[in-house]
CSV table of C-alpha atoms and ligand atoms in Angstrom, one decimal:
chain,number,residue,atom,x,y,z
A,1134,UNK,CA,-18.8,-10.5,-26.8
A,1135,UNK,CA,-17.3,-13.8,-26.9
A,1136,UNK,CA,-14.0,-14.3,-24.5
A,1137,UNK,CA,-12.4,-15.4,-27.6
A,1138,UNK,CA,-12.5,-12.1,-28.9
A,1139,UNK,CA,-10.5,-10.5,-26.1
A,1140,UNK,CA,-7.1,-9.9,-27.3
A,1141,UNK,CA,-6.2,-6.6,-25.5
A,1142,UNK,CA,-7.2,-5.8,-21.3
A,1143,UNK,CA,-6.7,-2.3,-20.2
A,1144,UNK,CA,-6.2,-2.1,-16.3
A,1145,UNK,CA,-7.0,1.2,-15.1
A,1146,UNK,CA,-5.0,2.0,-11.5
A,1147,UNK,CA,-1.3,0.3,-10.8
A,1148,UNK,CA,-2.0,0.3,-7.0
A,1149,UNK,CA,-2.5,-2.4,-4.7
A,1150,UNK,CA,-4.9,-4.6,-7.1
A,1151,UNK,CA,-4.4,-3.4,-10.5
A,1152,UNK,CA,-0.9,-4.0,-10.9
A,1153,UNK,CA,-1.4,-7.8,-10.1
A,1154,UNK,CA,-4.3,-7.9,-11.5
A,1155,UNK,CA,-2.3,-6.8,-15.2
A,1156,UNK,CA,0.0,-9.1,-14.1
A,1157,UNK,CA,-2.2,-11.9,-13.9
A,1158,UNK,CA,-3.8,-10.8,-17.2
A,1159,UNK,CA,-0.3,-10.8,-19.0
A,1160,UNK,CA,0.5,-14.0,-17.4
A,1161,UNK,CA,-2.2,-15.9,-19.1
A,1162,UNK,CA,-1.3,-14.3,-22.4
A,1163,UNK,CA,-3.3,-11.5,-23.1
A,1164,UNK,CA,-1.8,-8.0,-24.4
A,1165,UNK,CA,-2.1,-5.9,-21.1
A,1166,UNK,CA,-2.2,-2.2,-20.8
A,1167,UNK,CA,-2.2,-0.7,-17.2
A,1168,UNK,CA,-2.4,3.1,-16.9
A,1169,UNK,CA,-2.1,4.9,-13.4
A,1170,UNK,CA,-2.2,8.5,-13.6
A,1171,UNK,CA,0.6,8.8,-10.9
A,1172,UNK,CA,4.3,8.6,-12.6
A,1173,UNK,CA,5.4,7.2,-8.9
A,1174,UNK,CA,2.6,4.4,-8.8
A,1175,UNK,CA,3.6,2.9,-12.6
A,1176,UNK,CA,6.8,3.2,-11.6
A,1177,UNK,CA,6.3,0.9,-8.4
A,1178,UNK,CA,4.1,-1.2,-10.2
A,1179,UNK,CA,7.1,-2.3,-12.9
A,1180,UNK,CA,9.6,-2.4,-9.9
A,1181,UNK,CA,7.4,-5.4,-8.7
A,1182,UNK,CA,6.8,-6.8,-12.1
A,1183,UNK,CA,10.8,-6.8,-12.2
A,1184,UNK,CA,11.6,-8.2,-9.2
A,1185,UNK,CA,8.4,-10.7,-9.3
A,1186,UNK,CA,9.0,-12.3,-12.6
A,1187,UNK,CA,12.7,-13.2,-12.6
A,1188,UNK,CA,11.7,-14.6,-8.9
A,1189,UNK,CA,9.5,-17.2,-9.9
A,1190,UNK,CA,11.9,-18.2,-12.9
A,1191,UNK,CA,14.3,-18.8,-10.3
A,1192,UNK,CA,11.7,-20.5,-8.1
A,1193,UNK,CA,11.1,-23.2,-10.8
A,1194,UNK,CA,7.1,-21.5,-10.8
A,1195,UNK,CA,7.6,-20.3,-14.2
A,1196,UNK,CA,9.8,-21.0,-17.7
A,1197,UNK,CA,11.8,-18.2,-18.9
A,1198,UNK,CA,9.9,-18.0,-21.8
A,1199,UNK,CA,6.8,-17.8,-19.8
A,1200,UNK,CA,8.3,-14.7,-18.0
A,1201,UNK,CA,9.4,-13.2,-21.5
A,1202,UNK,CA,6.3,-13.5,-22.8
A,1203,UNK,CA,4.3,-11.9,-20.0
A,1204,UNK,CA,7.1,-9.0,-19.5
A,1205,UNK,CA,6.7,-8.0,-23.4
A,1206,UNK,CA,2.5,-9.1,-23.0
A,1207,UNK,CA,2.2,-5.8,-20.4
A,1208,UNK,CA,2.7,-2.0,-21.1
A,1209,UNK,CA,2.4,0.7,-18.9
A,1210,UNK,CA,0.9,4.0,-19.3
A,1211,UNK,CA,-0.3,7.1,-18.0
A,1212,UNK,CA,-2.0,8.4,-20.9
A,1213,UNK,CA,-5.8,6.8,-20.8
A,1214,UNK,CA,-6.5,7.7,-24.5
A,1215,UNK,CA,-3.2,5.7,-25.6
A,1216,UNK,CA,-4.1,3.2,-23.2
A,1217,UNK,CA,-7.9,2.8,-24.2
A,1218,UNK,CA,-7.4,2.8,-27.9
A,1219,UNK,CA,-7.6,-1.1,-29.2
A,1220,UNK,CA,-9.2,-2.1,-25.5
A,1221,UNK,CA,-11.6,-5.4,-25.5
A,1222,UNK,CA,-11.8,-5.8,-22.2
A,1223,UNK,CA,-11.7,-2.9,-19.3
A,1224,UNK,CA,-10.8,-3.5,-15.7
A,1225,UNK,CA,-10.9,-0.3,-13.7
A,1226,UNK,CA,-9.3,-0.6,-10.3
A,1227,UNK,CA,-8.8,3.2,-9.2
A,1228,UNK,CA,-9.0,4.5,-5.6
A,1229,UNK,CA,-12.4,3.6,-3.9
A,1230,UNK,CA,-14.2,7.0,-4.8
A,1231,UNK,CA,-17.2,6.9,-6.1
A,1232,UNK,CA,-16.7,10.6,-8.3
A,1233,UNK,CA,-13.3,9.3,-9.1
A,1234,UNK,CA,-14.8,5.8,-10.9
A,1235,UNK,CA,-17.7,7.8,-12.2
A,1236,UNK,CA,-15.2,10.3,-14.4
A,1237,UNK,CA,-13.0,7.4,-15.3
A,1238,UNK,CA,-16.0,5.5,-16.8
A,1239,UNK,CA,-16.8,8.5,-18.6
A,1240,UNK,CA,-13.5,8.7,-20.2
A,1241,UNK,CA,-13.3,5.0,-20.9
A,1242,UNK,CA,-17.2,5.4,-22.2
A,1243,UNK,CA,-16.1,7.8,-24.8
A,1244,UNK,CA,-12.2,6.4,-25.8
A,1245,UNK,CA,-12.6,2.8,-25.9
A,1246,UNK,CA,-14.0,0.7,-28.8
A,1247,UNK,CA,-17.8,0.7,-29.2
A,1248,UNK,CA,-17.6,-3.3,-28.4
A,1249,UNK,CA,-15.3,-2.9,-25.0
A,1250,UNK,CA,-17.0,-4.5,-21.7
A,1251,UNK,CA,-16.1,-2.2,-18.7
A,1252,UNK,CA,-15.8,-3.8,-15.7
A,1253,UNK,CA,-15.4,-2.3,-12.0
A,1254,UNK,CA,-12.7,-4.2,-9.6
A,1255,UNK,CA,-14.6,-2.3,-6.9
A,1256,UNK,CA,-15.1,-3.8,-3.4
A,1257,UNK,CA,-18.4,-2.6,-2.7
A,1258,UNK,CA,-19.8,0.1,-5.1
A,1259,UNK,CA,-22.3,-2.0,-7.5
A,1260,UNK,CA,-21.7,-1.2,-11.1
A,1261,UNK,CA,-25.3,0.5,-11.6
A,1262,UNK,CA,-23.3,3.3,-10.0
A,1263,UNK,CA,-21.0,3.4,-12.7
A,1264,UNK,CA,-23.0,2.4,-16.0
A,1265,UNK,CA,-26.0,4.7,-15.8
A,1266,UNK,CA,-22.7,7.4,-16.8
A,1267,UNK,CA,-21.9,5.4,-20.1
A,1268,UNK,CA,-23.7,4.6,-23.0
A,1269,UNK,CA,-23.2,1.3,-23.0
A,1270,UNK,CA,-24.7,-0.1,-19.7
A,1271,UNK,CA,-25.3,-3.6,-21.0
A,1272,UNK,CA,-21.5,-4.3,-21.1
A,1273,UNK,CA,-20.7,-2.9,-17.7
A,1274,UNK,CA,-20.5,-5.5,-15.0
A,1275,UNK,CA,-18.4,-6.3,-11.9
A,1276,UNK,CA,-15.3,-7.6,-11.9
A,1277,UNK,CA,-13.9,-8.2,-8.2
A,1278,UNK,CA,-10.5,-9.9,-7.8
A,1279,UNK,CA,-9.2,-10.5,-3.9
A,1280,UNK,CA,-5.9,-9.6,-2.7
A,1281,UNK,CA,-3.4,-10.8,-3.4
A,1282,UNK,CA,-4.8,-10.7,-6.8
A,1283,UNK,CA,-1.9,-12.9,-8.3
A,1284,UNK,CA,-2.8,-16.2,-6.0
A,1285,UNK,CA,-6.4,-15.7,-5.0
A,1286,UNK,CA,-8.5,-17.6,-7.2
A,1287,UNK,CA,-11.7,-16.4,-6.6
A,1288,UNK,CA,-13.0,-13.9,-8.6
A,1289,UNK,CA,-17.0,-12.6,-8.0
A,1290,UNK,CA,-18.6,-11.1,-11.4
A,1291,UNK,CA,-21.9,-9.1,-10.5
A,1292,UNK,CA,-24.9,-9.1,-12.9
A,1293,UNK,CA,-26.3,-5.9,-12.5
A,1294,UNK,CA,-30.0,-5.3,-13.3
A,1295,UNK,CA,-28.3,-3.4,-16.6
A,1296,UNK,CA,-25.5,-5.7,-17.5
A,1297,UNK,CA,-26.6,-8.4,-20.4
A,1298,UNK,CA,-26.2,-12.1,-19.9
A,1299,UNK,CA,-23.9,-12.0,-22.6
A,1300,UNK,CA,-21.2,-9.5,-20.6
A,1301,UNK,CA,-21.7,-11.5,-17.4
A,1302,UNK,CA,-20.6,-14.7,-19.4
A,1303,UNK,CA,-17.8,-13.1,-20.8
A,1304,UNK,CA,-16.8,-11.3,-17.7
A,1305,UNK,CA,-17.0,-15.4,-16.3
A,1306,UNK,CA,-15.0,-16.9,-19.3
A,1307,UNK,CA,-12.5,-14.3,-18.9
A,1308,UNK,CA,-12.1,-14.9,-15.1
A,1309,UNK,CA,-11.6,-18.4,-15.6
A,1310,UNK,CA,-8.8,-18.0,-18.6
A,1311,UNK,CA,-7.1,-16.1,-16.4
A,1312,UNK,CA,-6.8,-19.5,-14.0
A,1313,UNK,CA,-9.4,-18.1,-11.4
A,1314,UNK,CA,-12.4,-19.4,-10.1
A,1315,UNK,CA,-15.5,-16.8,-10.7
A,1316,UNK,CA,-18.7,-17.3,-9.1
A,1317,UNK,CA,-21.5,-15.0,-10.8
A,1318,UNK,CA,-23.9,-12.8,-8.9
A,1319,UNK,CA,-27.1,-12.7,-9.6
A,1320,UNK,CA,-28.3,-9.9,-8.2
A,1321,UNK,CA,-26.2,-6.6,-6.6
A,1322,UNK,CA,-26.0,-6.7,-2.9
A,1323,UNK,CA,-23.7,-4.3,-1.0
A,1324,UNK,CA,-20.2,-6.2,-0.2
A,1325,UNK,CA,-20.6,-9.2,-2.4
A,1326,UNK,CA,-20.5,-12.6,-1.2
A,1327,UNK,CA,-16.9,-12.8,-0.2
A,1328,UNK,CA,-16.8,-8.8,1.9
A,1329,UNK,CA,-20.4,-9.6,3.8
A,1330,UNK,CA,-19.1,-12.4,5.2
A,1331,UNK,CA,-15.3,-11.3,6.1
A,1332,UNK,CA,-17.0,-7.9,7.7
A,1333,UNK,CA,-18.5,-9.8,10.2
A,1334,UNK,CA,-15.3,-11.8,11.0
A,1335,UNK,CA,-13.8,-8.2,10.8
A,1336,UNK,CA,-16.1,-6.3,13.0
A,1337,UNK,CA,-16.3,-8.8,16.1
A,1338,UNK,CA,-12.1,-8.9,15.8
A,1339,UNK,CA,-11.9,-5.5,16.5
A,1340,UNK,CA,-14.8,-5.4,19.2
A,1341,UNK,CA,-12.7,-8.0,20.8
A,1342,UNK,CA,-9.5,-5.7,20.1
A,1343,UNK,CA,-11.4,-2.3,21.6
A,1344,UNK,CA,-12.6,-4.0,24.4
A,1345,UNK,CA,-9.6,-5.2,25.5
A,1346,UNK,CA,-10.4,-8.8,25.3
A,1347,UNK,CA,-7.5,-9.7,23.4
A,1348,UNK,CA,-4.3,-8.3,21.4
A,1349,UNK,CA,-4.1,-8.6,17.8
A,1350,UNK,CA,-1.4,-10.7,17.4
A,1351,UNK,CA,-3.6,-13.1,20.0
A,1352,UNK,CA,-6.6,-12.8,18.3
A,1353,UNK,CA,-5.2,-13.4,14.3
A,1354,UNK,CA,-3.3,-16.5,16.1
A,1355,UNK,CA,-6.5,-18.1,17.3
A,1356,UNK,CA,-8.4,-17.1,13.7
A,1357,UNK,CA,-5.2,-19.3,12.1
A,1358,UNK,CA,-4.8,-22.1,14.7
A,1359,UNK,CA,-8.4,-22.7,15.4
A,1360,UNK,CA,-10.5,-22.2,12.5
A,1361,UNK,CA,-7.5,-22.4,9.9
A,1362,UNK,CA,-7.6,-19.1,8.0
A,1363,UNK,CA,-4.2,-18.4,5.9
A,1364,UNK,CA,-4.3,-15.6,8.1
A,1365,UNK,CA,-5.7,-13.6,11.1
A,1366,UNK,CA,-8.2,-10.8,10.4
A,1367,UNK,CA,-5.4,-8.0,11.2
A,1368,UNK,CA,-2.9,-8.9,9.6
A,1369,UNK,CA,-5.5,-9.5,6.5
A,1370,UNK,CA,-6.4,-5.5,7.2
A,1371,UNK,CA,-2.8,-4.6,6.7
A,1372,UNK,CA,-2.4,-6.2,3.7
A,1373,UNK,CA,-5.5,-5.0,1.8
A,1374,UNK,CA,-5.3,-2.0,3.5
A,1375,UNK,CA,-6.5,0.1,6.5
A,1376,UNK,CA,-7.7,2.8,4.6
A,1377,UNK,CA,-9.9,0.4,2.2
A,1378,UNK,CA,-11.4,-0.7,5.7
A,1379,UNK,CA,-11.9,2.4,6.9
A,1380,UNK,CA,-13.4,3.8,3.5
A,1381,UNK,CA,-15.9,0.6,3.5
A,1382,UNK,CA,-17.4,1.4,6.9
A,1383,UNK,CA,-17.5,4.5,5.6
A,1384,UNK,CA,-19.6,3.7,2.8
A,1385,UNK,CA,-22.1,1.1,4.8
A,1386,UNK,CA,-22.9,4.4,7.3
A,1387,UNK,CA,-23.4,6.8,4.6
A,1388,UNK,CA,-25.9,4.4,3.5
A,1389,UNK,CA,-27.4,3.2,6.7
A,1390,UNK,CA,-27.4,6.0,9.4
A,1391,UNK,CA,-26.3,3.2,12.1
A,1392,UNK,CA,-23.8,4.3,14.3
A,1393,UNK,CA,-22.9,0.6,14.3
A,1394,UNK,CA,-21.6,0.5,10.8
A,1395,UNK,CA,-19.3,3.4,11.3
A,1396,UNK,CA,-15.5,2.1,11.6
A,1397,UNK,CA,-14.5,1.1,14.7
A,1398,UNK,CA,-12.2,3.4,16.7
A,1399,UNK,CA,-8.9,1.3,16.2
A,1400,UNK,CA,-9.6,1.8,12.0
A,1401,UNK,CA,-10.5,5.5,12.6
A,1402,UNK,CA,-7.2,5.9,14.7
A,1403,UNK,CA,-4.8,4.3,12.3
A,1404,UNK,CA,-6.7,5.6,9.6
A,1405,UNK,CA,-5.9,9.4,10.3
A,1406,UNK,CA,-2.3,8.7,11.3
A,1407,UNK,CA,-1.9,7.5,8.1
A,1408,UNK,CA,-0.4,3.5,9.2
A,1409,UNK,CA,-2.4,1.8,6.5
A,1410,UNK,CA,-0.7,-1.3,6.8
A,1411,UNK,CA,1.9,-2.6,4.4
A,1412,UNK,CA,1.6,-0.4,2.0
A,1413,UNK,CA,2.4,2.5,4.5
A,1414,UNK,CA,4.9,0.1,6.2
A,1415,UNK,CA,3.0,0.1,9.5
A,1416,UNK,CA,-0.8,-1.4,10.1
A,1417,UNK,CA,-1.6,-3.8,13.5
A,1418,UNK,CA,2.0,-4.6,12.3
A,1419,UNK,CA,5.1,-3.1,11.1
A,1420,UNK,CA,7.2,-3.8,7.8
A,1421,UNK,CA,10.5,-3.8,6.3
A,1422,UNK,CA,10.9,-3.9,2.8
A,1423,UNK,CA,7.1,-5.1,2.0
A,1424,UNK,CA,7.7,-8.2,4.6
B,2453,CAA,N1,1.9,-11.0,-4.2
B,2453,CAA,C1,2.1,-12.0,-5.0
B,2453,CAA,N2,2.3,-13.3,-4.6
B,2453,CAA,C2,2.3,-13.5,-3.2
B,2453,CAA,C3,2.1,-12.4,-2.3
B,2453,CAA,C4,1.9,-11.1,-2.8
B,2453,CAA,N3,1.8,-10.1,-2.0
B,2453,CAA,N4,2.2,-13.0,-1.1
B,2453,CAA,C5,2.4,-14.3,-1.2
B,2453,CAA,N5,2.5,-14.6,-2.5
B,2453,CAA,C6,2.6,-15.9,-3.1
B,2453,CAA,C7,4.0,-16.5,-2.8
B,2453,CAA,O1,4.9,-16.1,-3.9
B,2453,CAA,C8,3.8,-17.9,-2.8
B,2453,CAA,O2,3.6,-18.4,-4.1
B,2453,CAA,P1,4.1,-20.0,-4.5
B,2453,CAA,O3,3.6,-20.9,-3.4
B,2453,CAA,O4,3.5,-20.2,-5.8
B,2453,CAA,O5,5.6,-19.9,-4.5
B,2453,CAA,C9,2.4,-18.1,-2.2
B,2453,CAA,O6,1.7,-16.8,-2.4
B,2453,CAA,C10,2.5,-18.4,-0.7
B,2453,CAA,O7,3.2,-17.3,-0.1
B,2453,CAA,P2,4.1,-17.5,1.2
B,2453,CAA,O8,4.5,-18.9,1.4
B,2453,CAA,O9,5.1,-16.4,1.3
B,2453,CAA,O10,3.1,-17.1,2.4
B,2453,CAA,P3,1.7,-17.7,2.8
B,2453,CAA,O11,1.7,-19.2,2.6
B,2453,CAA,O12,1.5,-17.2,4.2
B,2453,CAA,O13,0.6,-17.1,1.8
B,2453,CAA,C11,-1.0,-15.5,1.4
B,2453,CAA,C12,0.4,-15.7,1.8
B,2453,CAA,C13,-1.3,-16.0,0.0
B,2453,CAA,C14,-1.3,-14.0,1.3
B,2453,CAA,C15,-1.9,-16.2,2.4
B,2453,CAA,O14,-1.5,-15.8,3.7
B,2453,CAA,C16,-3.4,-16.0,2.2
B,2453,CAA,O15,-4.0,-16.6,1.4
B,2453,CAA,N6,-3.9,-15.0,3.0
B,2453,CAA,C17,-5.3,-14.7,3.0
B,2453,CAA,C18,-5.5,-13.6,1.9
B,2453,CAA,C19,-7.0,-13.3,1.8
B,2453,CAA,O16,-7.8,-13.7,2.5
B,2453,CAA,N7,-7.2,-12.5,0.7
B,2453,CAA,C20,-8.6,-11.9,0.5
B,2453,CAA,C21,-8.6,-10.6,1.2
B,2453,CAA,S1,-10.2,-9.8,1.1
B,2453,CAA,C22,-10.0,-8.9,-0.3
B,2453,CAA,O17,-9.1,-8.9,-1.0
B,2453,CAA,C23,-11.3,-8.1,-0.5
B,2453,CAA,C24,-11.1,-6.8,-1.1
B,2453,CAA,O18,-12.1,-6.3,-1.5
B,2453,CAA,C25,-9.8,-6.1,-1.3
């Protein structure tokens, strides 16, 4: 499909991703549907778009009009079937369970148009995973945004072994109308470029944090004043998530069998008490009113 041909995205999931990434996808113009099965997660998800749009306007980042336009550009839904109906372009960004995607890309298989590409948002699942459950397997790629998805401009679009060139490119062209910079895969590798190389920045943090070596608010202020990272490896945890880490560790030692890759005993810890980071209001840090 051409990216000229993409009139309508469908966002699948409001949470921590999808709702900026619909955001983003009204922003640059496109008619933008983002359906969340949970009433209390669309809900959230308008609340920012409220509060986020009227705040640029007023912080000279965007025209009026500009804000008009993306506010009437995005529609919220938790009906998939309404949601799929006149969808070009899918980006599915649901909870990182593998069942979970599989049944959406089902769904989206059988109620979106014969010519929609679906992509996966996912941060380490490969979309083989997902496209040997649809018939169309050619125009099923990865789509894999960073957080927060609204600023960060890179974008990584994986070329599975079934996705056609012609998916990938659009899945590229798309990324960069959207004011990102992509970089294509050309082959599926667990984690990506971008999550195999912030793992291992990651994993010795919190061997350093375990051991005692040093306290997090140490060790993130040594990541940002000596190798000049927007932001220490903690407090990036907290505000993609705790449980994502956890679940990702998860993941690598289902799949390897190495104690190694299992998360570290700090992740487990906050993990099962539930502080998850910002979105829970308490990660490595605490926070009031999303701060
Ligand atoms: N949502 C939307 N916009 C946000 C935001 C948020 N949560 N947080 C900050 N911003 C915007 C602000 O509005 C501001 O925009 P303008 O400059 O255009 O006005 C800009 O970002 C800078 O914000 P601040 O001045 O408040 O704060 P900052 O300079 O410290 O930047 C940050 C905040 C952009 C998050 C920056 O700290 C940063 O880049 N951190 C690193 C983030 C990162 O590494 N992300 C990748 C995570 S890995 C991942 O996502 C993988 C995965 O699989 C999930």
């Amino acid at each position: 499909m051409d990216v000229n041909q993409i009139k309508r995205i469908l966002v699948v999931g409001a949470g921590n991703m999808g709702h900026q990434i619909s955001l983003a996808c009204a922003l640059a113009g496109f008619k933008t549907n983002c359906c969340d099965s949970s009433k209390t997660q669309l809900k959230k998800a308008e609340a920012f778009v409220q509060s986020y749009l009227p705040g640029r306007v007023a912080k000279g980042k965007l025209t009026e009009e500009a804000a008009k336009a993306a506010a009437k550009n995005l529609r919220f839904y938790s009906n998939l079937e309404e949601a799929a109906a006149e969808a070009d372009f899918v980006i599915e960004a649901v909870t990182e369970k593998l069942d979970l995607k599989r049944e959406v890309f089902k769904q989206l298989d059988r109620l979106c148009p014969k010519h929609a590409i679906l992509a996966t948002n996912s941060s380490f699942f490969v979309s083989s995973l997902l496209a040997r459950v649809t018939e169309r397997p050619g125009q099923v790629c990865n789509m894999h945004f960073f957080n927060p998805a609204l600023v960060m401009k890179c974008v990584e679009v994986v070329q599975g072994p079934h996705t056609s060139a012609e998916t990938a490119a659009a899945a590229m062209a798309l990324a960069k109308k959207l004011g990102k910079v992509p970089v294509l895969l050309h082959k599926e590798i667990y984690g990506f470029l971008v999550n195999r190389i912030l793992a291992r920045i990651t994993e010795e943090a919190l061997f350093l944090l375990d051991t005692g070596v040093a306290s997090a608010e140490d060790i993130d202020s040594a990541v940002v004043n000596a190798l000049g990272h927007p932001m220490g490896p903690f407090r990036l945890m907290d505000l993609t998530g705790i449980d994502l880490s956890y679940h990702i560790s998860m993941e690598r030692y289902r799949r390897t069998g190495d104690p190694k890759d299992k998360p570290s005993p700090t992740v487990v810890e906050k993990y099962v008490k539930g502080e998850w980071g910002r979105k829970t209001g308490r990660g490595f840090y605490r926070y009031d009113d999303d701060k």
